[in-house]
GROMACS .gro file of C-alpha atoms in nm:
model
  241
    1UNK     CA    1   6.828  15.709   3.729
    2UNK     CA    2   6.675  15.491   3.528
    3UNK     CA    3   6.411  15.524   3.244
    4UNK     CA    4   6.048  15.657   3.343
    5UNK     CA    5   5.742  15.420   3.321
    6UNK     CA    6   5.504  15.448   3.013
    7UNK     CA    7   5.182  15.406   3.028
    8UNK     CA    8   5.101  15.084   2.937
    9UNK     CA    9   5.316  14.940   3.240
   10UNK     CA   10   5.169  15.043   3.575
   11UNK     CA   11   5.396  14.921   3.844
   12UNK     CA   12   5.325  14.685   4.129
   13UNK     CA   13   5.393  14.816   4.507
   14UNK     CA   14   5.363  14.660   4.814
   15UNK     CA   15   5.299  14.949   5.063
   16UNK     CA   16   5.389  14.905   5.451
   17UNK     CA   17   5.304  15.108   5.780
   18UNK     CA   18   5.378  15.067   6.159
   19UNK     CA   19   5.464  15.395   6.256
   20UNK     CA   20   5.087  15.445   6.433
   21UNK     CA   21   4.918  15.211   6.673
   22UNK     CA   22   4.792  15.019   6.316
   23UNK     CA   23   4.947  14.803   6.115
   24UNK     CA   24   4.896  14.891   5.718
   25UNK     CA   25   4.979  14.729   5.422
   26UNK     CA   26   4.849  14.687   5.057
   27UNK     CA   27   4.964  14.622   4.736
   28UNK     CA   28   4.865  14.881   4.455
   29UNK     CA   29   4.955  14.982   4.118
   30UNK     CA   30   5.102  15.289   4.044
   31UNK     CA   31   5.033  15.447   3.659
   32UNK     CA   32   5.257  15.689   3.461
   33UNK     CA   33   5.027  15.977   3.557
   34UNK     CA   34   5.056  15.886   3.958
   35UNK     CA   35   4.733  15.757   3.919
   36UNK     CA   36   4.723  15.468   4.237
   37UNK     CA   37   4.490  15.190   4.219
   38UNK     CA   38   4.407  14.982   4.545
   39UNK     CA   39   4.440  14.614   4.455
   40UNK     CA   40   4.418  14.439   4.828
   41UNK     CA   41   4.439  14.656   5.155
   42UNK     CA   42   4.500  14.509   5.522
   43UNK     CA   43   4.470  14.803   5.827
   44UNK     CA   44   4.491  14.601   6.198
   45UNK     CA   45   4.555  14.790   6.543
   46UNK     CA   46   4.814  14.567   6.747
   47UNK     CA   47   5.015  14.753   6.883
   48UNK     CA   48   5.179  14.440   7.115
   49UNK     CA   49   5.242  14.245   6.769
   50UNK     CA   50   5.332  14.412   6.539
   51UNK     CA   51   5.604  14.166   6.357
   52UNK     CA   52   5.368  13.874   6.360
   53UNK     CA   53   5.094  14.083   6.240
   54UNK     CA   54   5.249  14.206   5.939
   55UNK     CA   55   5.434  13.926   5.773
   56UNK     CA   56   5.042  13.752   5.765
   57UNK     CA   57   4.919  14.058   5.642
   58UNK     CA   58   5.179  14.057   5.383
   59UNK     CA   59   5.070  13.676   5.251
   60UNK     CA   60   4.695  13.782   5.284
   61UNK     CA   61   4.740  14.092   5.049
   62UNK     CA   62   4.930  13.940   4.767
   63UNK     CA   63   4.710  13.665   4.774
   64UNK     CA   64   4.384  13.881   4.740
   65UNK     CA   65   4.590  14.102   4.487
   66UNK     CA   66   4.669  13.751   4.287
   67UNK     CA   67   5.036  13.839   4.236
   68UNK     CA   68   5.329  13.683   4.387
   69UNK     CA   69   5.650  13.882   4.581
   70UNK     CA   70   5.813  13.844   4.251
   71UNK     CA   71   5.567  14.036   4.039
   72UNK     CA   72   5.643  14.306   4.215
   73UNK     CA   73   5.826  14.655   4.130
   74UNK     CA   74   5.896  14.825   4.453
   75UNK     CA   75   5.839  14.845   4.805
   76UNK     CA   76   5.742  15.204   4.999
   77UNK     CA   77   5.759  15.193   5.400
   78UNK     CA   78   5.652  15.455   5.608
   79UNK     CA   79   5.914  15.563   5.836
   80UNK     CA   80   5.746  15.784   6.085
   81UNK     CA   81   5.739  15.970   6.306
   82UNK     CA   82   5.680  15.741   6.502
   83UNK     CA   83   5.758  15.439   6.853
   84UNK     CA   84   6.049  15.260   6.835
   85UNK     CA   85   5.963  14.956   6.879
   86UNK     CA   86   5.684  14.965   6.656
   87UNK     CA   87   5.841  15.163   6.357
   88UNK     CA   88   6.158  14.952   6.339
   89UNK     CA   89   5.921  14.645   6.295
   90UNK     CA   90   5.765  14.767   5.976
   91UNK     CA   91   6.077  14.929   5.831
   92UNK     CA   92   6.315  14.602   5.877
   93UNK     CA   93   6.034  14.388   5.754
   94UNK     CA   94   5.967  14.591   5.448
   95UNK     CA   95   6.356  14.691   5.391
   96UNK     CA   96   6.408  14.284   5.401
   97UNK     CA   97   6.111  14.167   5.182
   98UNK     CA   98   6.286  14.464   4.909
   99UNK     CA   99   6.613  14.366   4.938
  100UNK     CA  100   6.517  13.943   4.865
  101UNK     CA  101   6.325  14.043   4.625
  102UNK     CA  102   6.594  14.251   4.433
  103UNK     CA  103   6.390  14.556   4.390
  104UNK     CA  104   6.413  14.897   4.529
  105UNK     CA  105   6.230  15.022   4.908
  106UNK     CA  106   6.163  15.406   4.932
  107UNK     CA  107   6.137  15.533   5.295
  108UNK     CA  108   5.838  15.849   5.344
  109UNK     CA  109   5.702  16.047   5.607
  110UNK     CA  110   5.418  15.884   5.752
  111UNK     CA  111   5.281  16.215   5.845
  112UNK     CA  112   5.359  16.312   5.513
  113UNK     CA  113   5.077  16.011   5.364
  114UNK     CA  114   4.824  16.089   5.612
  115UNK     CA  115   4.772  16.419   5.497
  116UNK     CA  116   4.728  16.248   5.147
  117UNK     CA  117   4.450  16.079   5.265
  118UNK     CA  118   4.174  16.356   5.240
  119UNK     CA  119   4.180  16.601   5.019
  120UNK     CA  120   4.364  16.990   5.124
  121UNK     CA  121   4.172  17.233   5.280
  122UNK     CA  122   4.007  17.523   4.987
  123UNK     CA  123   4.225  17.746   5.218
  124UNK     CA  124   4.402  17.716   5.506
  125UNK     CA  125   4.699  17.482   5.669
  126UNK     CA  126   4.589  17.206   5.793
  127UNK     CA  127   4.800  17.036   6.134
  128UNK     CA  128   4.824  16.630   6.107
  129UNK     CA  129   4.882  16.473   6.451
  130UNK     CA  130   4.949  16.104   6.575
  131UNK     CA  131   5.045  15.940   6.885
  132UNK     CA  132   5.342  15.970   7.016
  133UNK     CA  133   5.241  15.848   7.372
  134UNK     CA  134   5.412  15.963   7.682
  135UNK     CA  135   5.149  16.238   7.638
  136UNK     CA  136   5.275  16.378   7.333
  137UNK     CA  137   5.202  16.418   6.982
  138UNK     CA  138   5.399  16.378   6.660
  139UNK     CA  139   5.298  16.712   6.418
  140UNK     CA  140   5.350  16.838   6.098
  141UNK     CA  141   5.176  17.137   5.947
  142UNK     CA  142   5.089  17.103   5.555
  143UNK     CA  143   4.953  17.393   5.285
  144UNK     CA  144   4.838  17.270   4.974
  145UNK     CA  145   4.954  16.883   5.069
  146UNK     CA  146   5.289  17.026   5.101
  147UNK     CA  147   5.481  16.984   5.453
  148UNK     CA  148   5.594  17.331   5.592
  149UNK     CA  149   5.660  17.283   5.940
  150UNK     CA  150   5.753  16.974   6.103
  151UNK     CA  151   5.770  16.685   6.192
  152UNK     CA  152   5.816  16.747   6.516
  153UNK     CA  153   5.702  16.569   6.880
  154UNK     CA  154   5.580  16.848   7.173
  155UNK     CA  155   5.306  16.779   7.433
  156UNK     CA  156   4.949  16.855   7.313
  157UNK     CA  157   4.883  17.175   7.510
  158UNK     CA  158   5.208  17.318   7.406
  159UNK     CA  159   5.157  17.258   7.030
  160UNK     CA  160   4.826  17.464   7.074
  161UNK     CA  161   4.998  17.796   7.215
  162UNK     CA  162   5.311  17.732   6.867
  163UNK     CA  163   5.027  17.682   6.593
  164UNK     CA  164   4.809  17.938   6.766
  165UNK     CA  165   4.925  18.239   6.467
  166UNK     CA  166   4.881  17.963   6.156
  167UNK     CA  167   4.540  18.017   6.073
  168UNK     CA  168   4.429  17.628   6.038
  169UNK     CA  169   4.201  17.551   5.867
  170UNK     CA  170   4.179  17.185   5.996
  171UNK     CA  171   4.335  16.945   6.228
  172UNK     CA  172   4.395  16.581   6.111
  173UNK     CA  173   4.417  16.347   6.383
  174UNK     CA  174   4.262  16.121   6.698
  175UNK     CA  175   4.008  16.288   6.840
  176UNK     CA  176   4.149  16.299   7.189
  177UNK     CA  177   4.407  16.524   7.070
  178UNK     CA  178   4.204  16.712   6.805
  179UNK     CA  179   3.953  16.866   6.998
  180UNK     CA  180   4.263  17.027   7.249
  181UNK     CA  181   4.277  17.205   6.892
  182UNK     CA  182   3.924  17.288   6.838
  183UNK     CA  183   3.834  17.001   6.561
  184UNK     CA  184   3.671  16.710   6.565
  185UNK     CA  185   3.839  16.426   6.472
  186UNK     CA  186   3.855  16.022   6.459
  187UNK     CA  187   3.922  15.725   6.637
  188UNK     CA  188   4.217  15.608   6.443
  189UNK     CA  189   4.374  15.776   6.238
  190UNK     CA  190   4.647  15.632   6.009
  191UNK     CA  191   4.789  15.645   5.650
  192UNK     CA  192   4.663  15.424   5.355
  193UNK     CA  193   4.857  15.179   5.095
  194UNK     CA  194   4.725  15.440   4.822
  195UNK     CA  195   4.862  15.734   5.068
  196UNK     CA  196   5.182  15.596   5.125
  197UNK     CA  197   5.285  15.499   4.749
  198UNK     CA  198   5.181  15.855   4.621
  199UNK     CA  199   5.388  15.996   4.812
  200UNK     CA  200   5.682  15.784   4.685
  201UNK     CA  201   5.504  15.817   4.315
  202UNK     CA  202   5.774  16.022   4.170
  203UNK     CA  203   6.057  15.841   4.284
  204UNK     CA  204   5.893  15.487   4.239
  205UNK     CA  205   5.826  15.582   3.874
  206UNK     CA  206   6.150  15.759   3.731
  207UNK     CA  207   6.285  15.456   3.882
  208UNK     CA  208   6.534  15.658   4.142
  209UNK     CA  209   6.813  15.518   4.324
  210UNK     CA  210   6.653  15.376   4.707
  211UNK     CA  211   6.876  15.544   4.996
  212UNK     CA  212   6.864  15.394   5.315
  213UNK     CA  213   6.548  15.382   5.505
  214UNK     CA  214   6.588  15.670   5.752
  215UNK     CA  215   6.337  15.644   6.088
  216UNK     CA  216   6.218  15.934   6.209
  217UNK     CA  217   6.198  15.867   6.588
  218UNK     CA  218   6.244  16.235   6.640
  219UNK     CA  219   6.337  16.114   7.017
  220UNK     CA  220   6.594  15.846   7.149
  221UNK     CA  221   6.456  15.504   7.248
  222UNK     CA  222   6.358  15.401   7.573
  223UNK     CA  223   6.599  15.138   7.584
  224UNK     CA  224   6.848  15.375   7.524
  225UNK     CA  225   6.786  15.631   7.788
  226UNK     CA  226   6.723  15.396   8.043
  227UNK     CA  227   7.018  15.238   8.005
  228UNK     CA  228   7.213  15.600   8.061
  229UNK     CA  229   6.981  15.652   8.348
  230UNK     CA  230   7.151  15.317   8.489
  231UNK     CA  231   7.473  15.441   8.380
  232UNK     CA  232   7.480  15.797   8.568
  233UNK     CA  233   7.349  15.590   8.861
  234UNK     CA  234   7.698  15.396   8.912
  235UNK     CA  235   7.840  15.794   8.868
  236UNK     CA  236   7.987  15.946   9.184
  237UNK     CA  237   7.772  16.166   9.356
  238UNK     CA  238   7.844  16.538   9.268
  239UNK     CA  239   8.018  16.794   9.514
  240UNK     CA  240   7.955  17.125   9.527
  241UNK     CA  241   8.287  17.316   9.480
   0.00000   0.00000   0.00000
């Protein structure tokens, strides 16, 4: 591990998101006390294009932040819960733009930063839900801005009946699936470049070793289970005995 920031050297981060039907990405600095500033921020919903969306995003936040890829000191990418499709996008990208430029990428819960994005509940957990489609939600349950339960994925009507005993105190998500819940909510919901990189803050400043980015799919791919589907099909019919 190598030696913590002071504070006269706030660090540089370029902060990426696809785990949610939006594409995020920023670049912020990140002070000695985990203070995050915002320097550029980019938030698009394309779900369909996702890679070509975020490499531009990418050019048009450094350039609004005035730095090039080589000023910067590390790279955090959320890695769901979330699609497939969509979350590998933002996690190769970002994993790639870290390892050319030779500095570290830390991997967080997505859920994890969109709780950070408005401030804890006096009392009270509070349940953060996204999109999971097939008409389920990804969940985790936080107290305090600390994760206690979750993430998980569970149909919408199911997840009301398991949190029923937790005494929420609010429910952090799209409308659609907040109200099932009791709360209002928003149209989009998603995590910020601020969010994300506080999360990471303690690991981005001591300077920690980066493991692997891990995805959180919490489910296997389409593409995989079709493909067994196609594979039990060419199975011999079973007998009964």
């Amino acid at each position: 591990m190598g030696e913590p920031m002071t504070a006269q050297t706030p660090i540089r981060v370029l902060a990426v998101d696809t785990a949610t039907s939006a594409v995020v990405t920023g670049v912020v600095e990140l002070n000695a006390d985990g203070g995050v500033t915002t320097l550029a921020e980019r938030v698009v919903t394309d779900q369909r294009r996702h890679a070509e969306v975020l490499t531009s995003l990418m050019r048009d936040v450094l350039a609004e932040a005035g730095i090039a890829g080589a000023d910067l000191d590390a790279v955090v990418v959320g890695c769901g819960p979330g699609p497939f499709t969509g979350l590998r996008v933002g996690m190769a990208t970002g994993a790639a733009y870290a390892d050319a430029l030779g500095v570290p990428a830390y991997g967080v819960c997505t859920l994890d930063a969109i709780d950070g994005t408005v401030p804890a509940p006096d009392t009270g957990a509070r349940l953060v839900l996204t999109d999971a489609r097939r008409r389920e939600v990804y969940w985790a349950i936080y107290d305090a801005g600390v994760r206690v339960s979750g993430p998980g994925v569970d149909a919408p009507d199911s997840l009301v009946a398991q949190v029923a005993d937790r005494g929420l105190s609010d429910v952090l998500g799209e409308s659609r699936f907040t109200e099932r819940f009791g709360f209002a909510g928003a149209d989009l919901v998603t995590p910020t470049a601020a969010s994300l990189t506080a999360v990471a803050a303690a690991d981005v400043l001591a300077k920690a070793p980066a493991e692997p980015l891990a995805p959180l799919y919490l489910r296997r791919p389409d593409a995989v289970e079709l493909k067994d589907q196609k594979r039990k099909s060419l199975l011999p019919a079973a007998t009964d005995d």
